[in-house]
Structures are given as C-alpha cells and as structure tokens.
PDB file of C-alpha atoms and ligand atoms in Angstrom:
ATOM      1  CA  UNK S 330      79.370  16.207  44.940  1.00  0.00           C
ATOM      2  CA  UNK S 331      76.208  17.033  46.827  1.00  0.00           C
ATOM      3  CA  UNK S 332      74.579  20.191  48.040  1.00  0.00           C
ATOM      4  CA  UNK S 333      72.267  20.563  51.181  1.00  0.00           C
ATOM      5  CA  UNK S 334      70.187  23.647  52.063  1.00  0.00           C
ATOM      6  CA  UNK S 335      70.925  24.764  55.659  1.00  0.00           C
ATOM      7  CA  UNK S 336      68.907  27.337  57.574  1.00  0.00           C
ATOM      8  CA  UNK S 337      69.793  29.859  60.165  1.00  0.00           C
ATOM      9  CA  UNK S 338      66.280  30.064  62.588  1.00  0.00           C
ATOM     10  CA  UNK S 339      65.121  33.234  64.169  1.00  0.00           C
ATOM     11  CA  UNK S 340      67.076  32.198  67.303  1.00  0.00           C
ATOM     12  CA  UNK S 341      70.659  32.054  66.107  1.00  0.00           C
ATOM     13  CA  UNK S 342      70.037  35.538  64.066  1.00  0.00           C
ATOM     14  CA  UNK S 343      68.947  37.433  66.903  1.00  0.00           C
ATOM     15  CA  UNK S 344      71.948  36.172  69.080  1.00  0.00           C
ATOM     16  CA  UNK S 345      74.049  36.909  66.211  1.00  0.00           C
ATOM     17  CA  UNK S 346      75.629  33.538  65.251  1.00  0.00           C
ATOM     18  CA  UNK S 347      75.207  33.562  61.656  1.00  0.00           C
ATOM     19  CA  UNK S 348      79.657  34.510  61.110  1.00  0.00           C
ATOM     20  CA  UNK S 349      80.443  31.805  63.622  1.00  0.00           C
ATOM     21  CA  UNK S 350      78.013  29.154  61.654  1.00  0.00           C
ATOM     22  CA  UNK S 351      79.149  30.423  58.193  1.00  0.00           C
ATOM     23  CA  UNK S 352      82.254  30.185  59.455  1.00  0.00           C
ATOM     24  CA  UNK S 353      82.535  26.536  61.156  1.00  0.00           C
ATOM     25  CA  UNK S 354      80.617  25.621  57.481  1.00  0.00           C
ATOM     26  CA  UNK S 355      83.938  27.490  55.726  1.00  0.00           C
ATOM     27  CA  UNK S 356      86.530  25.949  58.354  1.00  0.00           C
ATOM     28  CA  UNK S 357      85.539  22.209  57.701  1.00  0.00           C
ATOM     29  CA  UNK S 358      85.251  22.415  54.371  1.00  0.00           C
ATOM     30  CA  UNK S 359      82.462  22.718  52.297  1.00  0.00           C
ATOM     31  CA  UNK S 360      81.607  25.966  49.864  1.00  0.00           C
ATOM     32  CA  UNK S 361      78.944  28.562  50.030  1.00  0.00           C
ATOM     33  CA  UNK S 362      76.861  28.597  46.641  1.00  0.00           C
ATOM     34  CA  UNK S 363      73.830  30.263  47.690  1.00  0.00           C
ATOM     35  CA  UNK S 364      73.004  32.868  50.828  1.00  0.00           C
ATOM     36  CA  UNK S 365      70.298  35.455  51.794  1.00  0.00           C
ATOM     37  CA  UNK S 366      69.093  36.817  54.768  1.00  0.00           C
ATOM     38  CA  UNK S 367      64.986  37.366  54.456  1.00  0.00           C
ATOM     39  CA  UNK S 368      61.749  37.209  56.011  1.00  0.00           C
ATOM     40  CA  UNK S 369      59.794  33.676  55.867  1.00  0.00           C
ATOM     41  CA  UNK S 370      56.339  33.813  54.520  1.00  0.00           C
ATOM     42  CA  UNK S 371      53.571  31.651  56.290  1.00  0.00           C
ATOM     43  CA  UNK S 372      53.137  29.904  52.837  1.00  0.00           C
ATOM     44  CA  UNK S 373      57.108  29.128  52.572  1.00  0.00           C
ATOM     45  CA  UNK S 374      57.243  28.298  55.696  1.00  0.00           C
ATOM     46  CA  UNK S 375      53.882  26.227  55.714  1.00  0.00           C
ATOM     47  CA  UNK S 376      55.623  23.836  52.123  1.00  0.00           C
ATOM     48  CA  UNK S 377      59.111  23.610  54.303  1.00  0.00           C
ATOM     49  CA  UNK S 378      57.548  22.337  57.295  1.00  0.00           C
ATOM     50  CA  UNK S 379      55.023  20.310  55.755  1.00  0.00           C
ATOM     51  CA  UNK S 380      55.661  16.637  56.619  1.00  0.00           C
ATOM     52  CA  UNK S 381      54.716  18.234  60.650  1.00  0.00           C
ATOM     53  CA  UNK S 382      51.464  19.520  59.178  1.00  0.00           C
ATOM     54  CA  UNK S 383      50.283  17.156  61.608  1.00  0.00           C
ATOM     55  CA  UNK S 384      52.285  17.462  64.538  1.00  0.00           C
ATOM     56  CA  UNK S 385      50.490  19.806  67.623  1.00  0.00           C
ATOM     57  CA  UNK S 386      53.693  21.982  67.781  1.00  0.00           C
ATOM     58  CA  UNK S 387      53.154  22.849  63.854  1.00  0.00           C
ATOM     59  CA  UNK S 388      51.283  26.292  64.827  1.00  0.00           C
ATOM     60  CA  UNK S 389      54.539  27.181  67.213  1.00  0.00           C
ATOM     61  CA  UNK S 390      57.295  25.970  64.492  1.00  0.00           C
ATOM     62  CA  UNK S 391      55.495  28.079  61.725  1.00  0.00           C
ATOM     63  CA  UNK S 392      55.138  31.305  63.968  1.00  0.00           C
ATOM     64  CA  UNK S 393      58.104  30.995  65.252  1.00  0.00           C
ATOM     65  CA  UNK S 394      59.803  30.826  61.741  1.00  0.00           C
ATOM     66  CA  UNK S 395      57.899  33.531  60.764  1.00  0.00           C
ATOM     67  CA  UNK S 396      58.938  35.842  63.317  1.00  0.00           C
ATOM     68  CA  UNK S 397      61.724  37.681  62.117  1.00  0.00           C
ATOM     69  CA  UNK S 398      64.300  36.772  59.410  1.00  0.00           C
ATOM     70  CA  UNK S 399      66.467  33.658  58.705  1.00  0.00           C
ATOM     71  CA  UNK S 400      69.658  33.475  56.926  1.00  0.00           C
ATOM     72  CA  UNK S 401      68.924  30.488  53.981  1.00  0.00           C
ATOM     73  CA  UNK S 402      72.005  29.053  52.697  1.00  0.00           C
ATOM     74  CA  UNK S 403      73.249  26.268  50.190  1.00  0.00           C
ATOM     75  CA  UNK S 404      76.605  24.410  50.987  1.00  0.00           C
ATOM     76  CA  UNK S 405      78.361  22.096  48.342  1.00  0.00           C
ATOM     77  CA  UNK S 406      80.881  19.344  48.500  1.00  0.00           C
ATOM     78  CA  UNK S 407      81.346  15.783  48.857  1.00  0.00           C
ATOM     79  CA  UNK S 408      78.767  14.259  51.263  1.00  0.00           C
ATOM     80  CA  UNK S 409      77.453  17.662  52.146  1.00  0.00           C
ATOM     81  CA  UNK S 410      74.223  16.842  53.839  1.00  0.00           C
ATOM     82  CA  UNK S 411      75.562  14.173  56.402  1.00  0.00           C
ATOM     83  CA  UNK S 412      78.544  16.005  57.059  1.00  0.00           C
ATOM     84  CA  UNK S 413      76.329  19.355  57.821  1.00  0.00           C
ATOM     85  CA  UNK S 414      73.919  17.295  60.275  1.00  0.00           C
ATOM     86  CA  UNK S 415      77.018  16.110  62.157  1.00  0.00           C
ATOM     87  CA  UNK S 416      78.347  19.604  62.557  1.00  0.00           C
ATOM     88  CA  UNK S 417      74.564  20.849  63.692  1.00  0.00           C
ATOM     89  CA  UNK S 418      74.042  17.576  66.296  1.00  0.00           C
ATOM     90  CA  UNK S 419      71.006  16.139  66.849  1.00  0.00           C
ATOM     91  CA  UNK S 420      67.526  18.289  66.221  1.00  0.00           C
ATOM     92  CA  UNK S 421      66.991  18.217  70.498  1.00  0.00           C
ATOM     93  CA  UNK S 422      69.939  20.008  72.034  1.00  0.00           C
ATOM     94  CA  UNK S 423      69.556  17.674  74.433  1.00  0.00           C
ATOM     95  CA  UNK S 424      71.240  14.855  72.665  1.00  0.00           C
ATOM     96  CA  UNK S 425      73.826  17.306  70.839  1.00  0.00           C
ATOM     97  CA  UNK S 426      77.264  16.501  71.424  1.00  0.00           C
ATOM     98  CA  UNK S 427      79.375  19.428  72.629  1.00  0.00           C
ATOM     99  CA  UNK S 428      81.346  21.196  69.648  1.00  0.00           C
ATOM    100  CA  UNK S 429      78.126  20.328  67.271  1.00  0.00           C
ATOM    101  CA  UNK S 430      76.546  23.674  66.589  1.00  0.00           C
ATOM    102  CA  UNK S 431      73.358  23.005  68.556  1.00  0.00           C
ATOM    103  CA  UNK S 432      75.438  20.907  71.327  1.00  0.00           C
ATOM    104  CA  UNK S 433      77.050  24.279  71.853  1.00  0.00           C
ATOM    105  CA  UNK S 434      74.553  27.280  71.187  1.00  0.00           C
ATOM    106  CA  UNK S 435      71.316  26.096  72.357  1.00  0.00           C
ATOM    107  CA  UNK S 436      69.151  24.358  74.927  1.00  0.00           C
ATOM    108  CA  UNK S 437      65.697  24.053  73.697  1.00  0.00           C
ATOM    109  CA  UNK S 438      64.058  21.677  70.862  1.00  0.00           C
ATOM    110  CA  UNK S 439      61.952  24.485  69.351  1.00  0.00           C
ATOM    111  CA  UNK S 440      64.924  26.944  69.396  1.00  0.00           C
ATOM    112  CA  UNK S 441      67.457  24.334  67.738  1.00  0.00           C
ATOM    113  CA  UNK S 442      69.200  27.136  65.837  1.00  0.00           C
ATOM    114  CA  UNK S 443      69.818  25.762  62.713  1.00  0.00           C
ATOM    115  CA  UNK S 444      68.091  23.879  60.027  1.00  0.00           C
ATOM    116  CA  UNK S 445      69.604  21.128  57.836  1.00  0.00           C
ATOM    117  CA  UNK S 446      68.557  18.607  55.039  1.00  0.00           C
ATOM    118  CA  UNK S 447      68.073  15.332  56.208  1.00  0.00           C
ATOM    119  CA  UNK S 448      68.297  13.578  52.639  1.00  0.00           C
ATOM    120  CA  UNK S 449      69.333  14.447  48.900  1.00  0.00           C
ATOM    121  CA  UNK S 450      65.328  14.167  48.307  1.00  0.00           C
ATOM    122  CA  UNK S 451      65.109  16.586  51.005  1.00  0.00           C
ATOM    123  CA  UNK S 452      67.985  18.598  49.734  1.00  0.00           C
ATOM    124  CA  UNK S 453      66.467  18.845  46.258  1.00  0.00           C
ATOM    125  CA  UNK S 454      63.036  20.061  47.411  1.00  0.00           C
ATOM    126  CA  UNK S 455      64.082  22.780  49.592  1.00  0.00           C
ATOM    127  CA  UNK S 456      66.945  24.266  47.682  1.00  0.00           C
ATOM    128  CA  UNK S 457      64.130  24.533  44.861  1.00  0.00           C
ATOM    129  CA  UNK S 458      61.451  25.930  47.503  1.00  0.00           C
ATOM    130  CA  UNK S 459      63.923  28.414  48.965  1.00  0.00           C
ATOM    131  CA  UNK S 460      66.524  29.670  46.394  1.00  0.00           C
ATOM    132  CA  UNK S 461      65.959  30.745  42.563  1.00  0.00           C
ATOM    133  CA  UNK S 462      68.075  28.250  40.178  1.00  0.00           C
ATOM    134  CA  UNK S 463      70.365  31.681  38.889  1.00  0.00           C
ATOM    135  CA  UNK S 464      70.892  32.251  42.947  1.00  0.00           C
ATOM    136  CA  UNK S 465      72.523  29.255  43.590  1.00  0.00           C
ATOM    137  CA  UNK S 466      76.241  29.894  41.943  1.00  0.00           C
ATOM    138  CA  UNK S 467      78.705  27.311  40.562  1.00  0.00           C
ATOM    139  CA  UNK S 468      81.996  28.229  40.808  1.00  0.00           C
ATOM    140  CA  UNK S 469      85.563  26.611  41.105  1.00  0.00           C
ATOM    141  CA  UNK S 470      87.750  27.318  44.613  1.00  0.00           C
ATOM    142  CA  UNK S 471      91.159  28.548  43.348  1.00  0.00           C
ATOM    143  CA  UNK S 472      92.917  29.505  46.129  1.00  0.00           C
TER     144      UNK S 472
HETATM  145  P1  LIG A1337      64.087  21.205  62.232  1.00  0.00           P
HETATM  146  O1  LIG A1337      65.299  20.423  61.881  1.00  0.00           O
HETATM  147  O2  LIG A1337      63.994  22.606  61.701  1.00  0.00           O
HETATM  148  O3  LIG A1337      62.797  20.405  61.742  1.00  0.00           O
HETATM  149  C1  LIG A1337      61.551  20.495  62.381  1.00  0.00           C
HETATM  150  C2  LIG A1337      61.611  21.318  63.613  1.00  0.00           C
HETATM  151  O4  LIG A1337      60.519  21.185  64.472  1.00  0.00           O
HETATM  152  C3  LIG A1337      62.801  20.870  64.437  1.00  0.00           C
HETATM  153  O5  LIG A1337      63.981  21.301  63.830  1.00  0.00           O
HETATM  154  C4  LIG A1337      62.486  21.461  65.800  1.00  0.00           C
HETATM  155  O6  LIG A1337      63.015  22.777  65.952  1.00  0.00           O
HETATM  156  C5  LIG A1337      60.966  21.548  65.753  1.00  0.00           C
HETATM  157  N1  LIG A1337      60.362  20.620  66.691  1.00  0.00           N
HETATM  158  C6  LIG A1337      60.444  19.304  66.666  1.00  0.00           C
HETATM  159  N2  LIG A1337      59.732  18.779  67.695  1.00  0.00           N
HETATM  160  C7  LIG A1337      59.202  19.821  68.368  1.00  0.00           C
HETATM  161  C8  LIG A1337      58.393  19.933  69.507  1.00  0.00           C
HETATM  162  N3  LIG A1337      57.976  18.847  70.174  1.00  0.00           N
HETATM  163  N4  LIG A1337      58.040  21.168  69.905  1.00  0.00           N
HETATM  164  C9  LIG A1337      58.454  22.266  69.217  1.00  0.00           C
HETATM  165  N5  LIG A1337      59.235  22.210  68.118  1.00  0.00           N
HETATM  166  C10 LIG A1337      59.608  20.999  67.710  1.00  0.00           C
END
C-alpha cells in the first residue's frame, strides 16, 4: 500500500476542477486520506519546490503557487504514486496524452494544474511538509 501527496495548483482551483480531479482520483480507485483547501506560504512553498531552487523559472513557480489557494490532498492504495502520475500525464501539457488530467485541462508548463509525487522518497517528504500526521486518516472502505 502506498500513499502519494497530490496538489491542486492555483490554475485548476480558479477554473473550478477540484470535483472532477477528486473525482477521476475516486473513479479509478484509490482513497482520499487527507484534504484541505489553503493558502501556500512562500516558506512552504520555497521547502516543496526546493530541488528548482536553482532553476530561472523558480521566482514564477513560487509566486505563482502563492497566489491564491491550492487544494493539498493524500491518496492511498496499491502503487498510488505511479498510478496518480499516469492519470495527471506528463508535467508539459504538451506531451500529455488526452484523457490524462493535464492532457485534457491545460496547455501551458507553468499552469500544469496538478501536482504529484514523483517517488515514495518524494511522497514521504511532502505528505510530512504539507499535512499534520493526525490529518492524514486511516480508515477501512466498507462499502
Ligand atoms: P510540478 O510537477 O509542480 O513540479 C515543478 C513545476 O515547475 C512543474 O510542475 C511545472 O509546473 C513547473 N515548471 C517546470 N519547468 C518550468 C518552466 N520552464 N517554466 C515555468 N514553470 C516550470
């Protein structure tokens, strides 16, 4: 069993994708343990993006993140993080396959949409950086 953190960018709140996301995420599969809608700090947003401290669009992908809120979630179930980064398509839109989430919402590398782990090292760090251990639930499906 493995859990990924997947964020909702700026973009797909403001065109109001976050039930059709949730929902693809629900559809295929996998279970919602952790959600909240908020406002990134430049700090968070500085420690998520940090391995593009480097990069010249760093400035752009931190304001940008900042701008107004995300929706931060964690998904669970078996192969979770490759299975999410199939359903998102590749980080350009330009490569995204249609019926991938960015192959059919967006056009532009810096407004991708969506955020995924790429790795369970990956998945580790930011479900620590992002959610409080108590906010992240474990529960059994039922029904
Ligand atoms: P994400 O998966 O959130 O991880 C890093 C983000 O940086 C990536 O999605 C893109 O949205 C963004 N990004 C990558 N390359 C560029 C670029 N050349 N210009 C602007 N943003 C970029």
């Amino acid at each position: 069993m493995e859990r990924t953190f997947i964020m909702i960018k700026p973009d797909g709140v403001q065109r109001s994708l976050i039930g059709e996301i949730v929902s693809r995420f629900e559809k295929r599969g996998l279970k919602l343990v952790g959600a909240k809608l908020l406002d990134v700090n430049k700090e968070l947003a500085e420690s998520h993006y940090a391995e593009h401290r480097e990069r010249p669009f760093f400035g752009e992908l931190v304001s940008f993140i900042t701008s107004s809120p995300v929706f931060a979630m964690v998904w669970e179930g078996p192969n979770a993080i490759s299975i999410a980064r199939t359903m998102m398509g590749k980080t350009n839109p330009v490569d995204s396959m249609p019926g991938t989430i960015r192959g059919d919402y967006a056009v532009s590398l810096g407004m991708n949409i969506i955020h995924g782990s790429d790795s369970s090292e990956s998945a580790a760090r930011e479900i620590a950086m992002w959610f409080n251990e108590a906010d992240v639930i474990s529960y059994e499906k039922t029904i």
